[in-house]
Coordinates of C-alpha atoms and ligand atoms in Angstrom, one line a residue:
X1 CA 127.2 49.4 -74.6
X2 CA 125.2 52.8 -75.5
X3 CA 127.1 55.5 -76.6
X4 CA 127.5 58.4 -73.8
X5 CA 125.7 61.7 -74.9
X6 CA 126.3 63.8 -71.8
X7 CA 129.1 63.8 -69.6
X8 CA 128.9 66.5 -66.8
X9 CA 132.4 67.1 -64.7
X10 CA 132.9 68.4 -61.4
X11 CA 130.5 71.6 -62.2
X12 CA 130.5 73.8 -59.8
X13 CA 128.0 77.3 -60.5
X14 CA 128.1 80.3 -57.5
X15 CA 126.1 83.3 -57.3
X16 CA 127.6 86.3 -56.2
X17 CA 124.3 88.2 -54.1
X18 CA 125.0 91.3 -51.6
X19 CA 124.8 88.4 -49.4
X20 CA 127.9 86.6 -49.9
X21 CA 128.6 83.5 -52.6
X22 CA 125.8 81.3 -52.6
X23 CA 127.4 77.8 -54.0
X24 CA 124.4 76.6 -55.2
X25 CA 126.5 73.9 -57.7
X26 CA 129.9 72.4 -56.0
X27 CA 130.8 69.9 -57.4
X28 CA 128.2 67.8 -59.7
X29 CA 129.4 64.3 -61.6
X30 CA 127.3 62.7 -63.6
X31 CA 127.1 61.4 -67.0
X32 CA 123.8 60.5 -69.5
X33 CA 123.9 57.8 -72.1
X34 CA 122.1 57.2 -75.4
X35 CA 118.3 56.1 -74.7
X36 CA 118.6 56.1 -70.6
X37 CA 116.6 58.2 -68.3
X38 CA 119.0 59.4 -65.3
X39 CA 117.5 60.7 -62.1
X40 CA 118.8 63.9 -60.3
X41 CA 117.6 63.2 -56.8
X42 CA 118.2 65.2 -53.5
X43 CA 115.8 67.6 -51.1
X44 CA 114.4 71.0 -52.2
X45 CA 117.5 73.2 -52.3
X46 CA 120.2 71.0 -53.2
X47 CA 120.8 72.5 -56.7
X48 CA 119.2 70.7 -58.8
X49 CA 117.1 73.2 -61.0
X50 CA 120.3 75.3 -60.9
X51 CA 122.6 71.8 -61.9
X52 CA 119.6 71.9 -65.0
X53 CA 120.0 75.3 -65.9
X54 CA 123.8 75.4 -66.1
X55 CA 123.5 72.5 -69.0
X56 CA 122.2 75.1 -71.2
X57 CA 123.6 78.5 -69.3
X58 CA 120.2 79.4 -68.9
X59 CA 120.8 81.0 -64.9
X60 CA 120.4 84.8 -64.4
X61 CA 124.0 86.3 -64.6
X62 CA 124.6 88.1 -63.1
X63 CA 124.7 87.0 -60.2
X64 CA 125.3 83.6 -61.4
X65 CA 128.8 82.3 -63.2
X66 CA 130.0 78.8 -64.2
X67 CA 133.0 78.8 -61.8
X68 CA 134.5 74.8 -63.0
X69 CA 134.1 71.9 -64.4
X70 CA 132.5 70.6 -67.9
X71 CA 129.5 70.0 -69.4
X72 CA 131.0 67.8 -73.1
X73 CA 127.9 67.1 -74.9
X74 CA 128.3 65.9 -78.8
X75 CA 132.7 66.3 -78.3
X76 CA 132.0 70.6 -77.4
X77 CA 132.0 71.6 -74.2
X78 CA 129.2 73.7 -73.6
X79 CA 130.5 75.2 -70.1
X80 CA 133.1 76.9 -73.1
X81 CA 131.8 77.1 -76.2
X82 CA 130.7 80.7 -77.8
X83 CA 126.7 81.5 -76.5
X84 CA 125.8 81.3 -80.4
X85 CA 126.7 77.4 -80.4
X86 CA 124.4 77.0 -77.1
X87 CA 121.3 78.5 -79.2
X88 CA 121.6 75.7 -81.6
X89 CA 121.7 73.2 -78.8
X90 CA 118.7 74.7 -76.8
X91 CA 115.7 73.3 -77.8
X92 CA 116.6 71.3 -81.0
X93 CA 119.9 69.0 -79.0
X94 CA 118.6 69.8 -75.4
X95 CA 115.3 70.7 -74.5
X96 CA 114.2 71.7 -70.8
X97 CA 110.7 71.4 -69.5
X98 CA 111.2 74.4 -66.2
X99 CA 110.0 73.4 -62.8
X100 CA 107.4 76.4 -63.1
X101 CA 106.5 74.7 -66.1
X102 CA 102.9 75.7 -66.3
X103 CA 103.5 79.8 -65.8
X104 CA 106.1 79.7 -68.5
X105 CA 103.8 80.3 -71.4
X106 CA 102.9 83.7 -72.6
X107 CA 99.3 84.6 -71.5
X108 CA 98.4 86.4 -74.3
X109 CA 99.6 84.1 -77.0
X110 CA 97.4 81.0 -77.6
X111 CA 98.9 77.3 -77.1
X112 CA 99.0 76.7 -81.0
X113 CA 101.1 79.8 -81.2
X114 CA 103.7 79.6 -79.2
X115 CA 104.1 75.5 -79.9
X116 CA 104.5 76.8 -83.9
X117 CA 106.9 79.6 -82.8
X118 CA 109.0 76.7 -81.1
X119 CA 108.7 74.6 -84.3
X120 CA 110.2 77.3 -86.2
X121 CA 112.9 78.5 -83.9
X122 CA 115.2 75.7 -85.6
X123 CA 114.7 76.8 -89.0
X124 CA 111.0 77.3 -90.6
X125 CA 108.5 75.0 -91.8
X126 CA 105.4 75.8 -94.1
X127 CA 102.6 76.7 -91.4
X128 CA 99.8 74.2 -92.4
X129 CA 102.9 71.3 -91.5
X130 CA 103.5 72.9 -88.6
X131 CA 100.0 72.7 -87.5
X132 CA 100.1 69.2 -88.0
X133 CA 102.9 68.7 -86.3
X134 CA 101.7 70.4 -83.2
X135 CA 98.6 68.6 -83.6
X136 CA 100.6 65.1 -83.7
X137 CA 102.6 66.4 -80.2
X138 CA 99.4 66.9 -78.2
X139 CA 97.9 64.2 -79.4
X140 CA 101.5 62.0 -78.4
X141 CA 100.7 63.6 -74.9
X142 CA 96.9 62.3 -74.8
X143 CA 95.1 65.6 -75.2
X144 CA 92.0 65.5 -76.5
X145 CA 90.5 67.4 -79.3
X146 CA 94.0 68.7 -80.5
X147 CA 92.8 71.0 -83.1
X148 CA 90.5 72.5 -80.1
X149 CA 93.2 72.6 -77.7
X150 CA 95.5 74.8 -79.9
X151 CA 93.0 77.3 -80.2
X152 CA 93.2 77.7 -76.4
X153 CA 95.0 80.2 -74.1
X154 CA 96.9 78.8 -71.4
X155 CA 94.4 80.3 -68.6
X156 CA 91.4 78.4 -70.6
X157 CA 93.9 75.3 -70.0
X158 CA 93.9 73.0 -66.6
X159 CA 97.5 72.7 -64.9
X160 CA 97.9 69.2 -65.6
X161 CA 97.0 69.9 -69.7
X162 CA 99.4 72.7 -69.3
X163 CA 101.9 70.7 -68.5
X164 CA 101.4 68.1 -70.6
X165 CA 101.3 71.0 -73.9
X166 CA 104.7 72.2 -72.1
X167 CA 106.6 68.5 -72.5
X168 CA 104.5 68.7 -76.2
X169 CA 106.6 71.7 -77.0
X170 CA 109.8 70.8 -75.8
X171 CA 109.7 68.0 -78.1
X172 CA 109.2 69.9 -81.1
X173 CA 112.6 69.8 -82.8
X174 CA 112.7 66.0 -81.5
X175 CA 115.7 66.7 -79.3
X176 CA 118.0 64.1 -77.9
X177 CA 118.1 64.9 -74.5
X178 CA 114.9 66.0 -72.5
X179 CA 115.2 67.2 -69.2
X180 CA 112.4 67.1 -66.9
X181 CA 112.4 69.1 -63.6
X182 CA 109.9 68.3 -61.8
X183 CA 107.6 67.5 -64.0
X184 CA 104.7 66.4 -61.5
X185 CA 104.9 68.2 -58.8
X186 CA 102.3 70.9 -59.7
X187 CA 99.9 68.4 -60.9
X188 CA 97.1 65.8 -58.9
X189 CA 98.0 62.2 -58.8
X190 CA 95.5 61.0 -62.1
X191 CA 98.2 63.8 -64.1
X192 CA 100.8 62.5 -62.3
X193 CA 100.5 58.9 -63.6
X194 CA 99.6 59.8 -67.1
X195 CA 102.6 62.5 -66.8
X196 CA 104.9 59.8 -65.5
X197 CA 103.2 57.4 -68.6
X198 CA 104.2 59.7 -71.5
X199 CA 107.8 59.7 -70.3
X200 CA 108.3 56.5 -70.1
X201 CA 106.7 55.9 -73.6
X202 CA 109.2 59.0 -75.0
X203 CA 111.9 56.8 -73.3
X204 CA 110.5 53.4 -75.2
X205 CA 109.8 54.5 -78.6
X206 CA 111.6 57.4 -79.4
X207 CA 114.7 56.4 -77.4
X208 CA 114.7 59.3 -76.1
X209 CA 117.1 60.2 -73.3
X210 CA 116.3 62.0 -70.2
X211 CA 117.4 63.8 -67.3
X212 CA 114.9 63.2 -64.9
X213 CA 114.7 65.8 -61.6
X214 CA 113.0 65.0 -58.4
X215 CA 113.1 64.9 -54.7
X216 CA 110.9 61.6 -54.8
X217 CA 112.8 58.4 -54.7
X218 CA 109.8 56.6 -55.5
X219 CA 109.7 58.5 -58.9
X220 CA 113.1 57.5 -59.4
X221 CA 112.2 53.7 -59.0
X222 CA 109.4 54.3 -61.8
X223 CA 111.3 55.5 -64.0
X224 CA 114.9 55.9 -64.1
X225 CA 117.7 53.6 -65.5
X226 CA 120.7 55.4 -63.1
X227 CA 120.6 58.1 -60.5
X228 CA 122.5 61.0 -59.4
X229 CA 121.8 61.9 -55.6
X230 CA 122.9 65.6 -54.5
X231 CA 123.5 67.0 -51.6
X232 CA 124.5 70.4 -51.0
X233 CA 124.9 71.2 -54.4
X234 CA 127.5 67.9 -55.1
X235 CA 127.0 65.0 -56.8
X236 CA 127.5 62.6 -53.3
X237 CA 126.4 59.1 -54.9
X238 CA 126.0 57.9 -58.4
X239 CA 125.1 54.4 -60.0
X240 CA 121.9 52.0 -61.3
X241 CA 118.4 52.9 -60.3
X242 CA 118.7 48.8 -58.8
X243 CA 121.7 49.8 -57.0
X244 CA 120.8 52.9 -55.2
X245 CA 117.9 51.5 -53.8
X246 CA 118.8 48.6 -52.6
X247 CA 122.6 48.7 -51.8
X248 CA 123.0 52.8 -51.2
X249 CA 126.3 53.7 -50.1
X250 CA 126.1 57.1 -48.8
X251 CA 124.4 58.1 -45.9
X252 CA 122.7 60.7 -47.0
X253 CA 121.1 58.1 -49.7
X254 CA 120.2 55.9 -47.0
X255 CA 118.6 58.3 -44.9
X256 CA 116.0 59.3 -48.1
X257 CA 115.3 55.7 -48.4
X258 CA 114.4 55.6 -45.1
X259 CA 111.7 58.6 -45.7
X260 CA 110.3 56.0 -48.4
X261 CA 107.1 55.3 -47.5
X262 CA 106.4 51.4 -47.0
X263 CA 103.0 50.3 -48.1
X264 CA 103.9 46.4 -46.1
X265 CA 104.0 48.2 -42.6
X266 CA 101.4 50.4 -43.0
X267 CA 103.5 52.7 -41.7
X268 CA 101.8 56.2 -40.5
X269 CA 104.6 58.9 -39.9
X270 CA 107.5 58.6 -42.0
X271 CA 110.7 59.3 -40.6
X272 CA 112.6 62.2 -41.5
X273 CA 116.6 63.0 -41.5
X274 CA 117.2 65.0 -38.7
X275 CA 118.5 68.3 -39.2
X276 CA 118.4 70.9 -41.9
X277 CA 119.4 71.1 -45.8
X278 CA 123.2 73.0 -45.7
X279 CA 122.9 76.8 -46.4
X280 CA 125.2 77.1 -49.8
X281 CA 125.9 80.8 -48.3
X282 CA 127.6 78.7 -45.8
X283 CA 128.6 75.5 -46.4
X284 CA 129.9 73.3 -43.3
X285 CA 134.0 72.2 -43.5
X286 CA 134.5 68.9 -45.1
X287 CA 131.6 67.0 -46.2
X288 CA 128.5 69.1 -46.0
X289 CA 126.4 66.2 -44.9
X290 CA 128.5 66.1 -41.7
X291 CA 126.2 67.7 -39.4
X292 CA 123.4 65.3 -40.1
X293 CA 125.8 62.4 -40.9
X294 CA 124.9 59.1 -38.6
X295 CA 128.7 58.1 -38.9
X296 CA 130.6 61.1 -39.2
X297 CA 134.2 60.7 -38.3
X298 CA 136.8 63.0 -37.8
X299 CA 138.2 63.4 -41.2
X300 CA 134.2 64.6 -42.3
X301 CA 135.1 67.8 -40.4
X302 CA 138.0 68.9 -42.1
X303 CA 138.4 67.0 -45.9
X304 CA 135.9 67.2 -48.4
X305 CA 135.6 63.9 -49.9
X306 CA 136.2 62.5 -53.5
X307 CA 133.4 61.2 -55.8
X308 CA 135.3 57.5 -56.1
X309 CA 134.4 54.2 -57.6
X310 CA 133.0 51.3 -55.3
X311 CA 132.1 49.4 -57.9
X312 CA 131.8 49.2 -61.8
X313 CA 128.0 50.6 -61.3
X314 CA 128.5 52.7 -58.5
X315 CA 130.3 55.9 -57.1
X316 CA 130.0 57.8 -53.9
X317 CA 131.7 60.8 -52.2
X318 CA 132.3 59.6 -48.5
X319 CA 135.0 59.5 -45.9
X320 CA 134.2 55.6 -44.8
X321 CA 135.2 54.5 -48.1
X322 CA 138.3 56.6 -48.5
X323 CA 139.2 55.5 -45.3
X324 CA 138.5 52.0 -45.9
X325 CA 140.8 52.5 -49.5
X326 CA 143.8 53.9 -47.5
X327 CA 143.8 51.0 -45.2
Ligands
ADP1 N1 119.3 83.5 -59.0 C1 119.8 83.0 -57.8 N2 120.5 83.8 -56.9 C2 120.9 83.3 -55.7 N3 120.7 82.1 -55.3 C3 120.0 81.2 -56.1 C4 119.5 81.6 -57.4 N4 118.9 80.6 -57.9 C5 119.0 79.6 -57.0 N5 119.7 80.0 -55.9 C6 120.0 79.2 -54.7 O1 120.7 78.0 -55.1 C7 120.3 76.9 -54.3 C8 119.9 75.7 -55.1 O2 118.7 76.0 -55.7 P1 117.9 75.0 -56.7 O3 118.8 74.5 -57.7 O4 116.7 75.7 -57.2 O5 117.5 73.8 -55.7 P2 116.6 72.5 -56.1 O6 116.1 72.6 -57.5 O7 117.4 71.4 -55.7 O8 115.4 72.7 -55.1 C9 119.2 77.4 -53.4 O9 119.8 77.7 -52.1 C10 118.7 78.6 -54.1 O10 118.2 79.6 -53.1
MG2 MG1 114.3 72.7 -58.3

């Protein structure tokens, strides 16, 4: 069995706005293992991108704070650790590509530039081997004309080469573990596929392992090994890609399967979940998915329930099974 890199515990991140506590991560389980690509999966707002962020502590806090749980990566747990360990994890253990990928670089600095400052954050390298390494990590992400392409500032760039030069220099101190949020959202679907392409090929030939975030379940089935769904900033099913899919447990999972689109029927409106993503300002009493929940019980209203075992691939947070266990 692969060796487990990442194993993520119950963590639970809050804001603290003039508004009130906004608990935008309650609760998130999963774990990564060598050479996998895992799937965060769950609709806009669930805390995902903040789930991301809390990794590497890279939230604005204030407001934000690490409130439980624990992130153990490499036997240190990095929810804990001093801030001067988590700057030699960023980037050369951990590398992020941000959901706003394509506005992160510095407009006045050229591609090349910023790639070779990345290189050297880690410790430096003589420049004309940095250049060629930059060069090599465009090239790995099919842009043309490398040399060329370093030259360039990012507004002289097209999105979808942006984003690709962004995934080029988060891989410059070869990390383990990449995470991607949202990788292709921004981009058309030609980017998409050649996005989705160079993944999967990091994933094959550099073993790399991967933390894959997206609202698209059909993304998921492209590329992911296992999958973490969320739901109101919890962790409410876990297991295998093949699993989730086919045999999901939770309702909430079932109810984004159902939004799939199926190609067989030709079908023309897809189906929603009725009602709305939870407010973390405000979460609902027990489970948060109650108010949307096709068979919400009593119990939903008033105990939150436990992330538990189903089977030996498979966990999910939801009253019908607890209630089946006690019985
Ligand atoms: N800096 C912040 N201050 C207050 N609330 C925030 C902050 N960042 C994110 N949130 C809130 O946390 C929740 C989860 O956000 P996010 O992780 O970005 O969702 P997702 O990536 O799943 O779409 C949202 O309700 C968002 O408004
Ligand atoms: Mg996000």
């Amino acid at each position: 069995m692969p060796a487990m890199l990442l194993e993520v515990d119950d963590l639970q991140t809050w804001f603290y706005t003039g508004r009130g506590i906004v608990k935008a991560v309650n609760g998130v389980t999963f774990s990564l293992q060598e050479g996998e690509c895992l799937c965060l999966v769950g609709e806009s707002g669930c805390g995902k991108s903040v789930t991301a962020l809390s990794l590497l502590r890279l939230f604005d806090s204030p407001p934000g704070k690490i409130v439980g749980g624990r992130v153990m990566f490499d036997g240190t747990d990095l929810v804990s650790c001093p801030v001067s360990h988590l700057r030699h994890v960023r980037g050369k253990d951990i590398s992020m590509v941000f959901q706003n990928a394509q506005s992160a670089f510095n407009p006045v600095f050229t591609i090349g530039d910023q790639i070779i400052e990345q290189i050297n954050v880690h410790g430096r390298i003589e420049h004309a081997d940095a250049v060629k390494l930059a060069c090599k990590l465009l090239e790995e992400m099919s842009i043309p004309e490398p040399e060329r392409a370093l030259k360039m500032y990012p507004h002289q760039m097209s999105g979808g080469m942006k984003q690709r030069a962004m995934i080029a220099m988060s891989l410059s101190c070869n990390p383990r573990i990449l995470i991607a949020d949202e990788p292709t959202t921004a981009v058309d679907v030609t980017i998409r596929a050649q996005i989705m392409n160079i993944l999967l090929d990091l994933k094959s030939r550099r073993n790399m392992s991967i933390i894959f975030i997206t609202h698209d379940l059909s993304l998921v089935r492209e590329i992911g090994d296992r999958a973490a769904v969320v739901y109101g900033g919890k962790v409410v099913e876990t297991g295998t890609v093949e699993n989730i899919l086919q045999k999901p447990a939770h309702p909430y999972t079932r109810g984004l399967i159902s939004c799939l689109p199926d190609i067989s029927t030709n079908a023309k409106r897809l189906p929603s979940i009725p009602g709305t993503t939870p407010n973390p300002l405000d979460l609902p009493c027990g489970c948060s998915f109650n108010p949307r929940c096709p068979d919400v019980m009593d119990i939903c209203h008033t105990a939150e329930p436990e992330l538990l075992n189903i089977s030996n691939v498979q966990c999910v947070a939801c009253h019908m099974y607890t209630v089946e266990k006690r019985q």
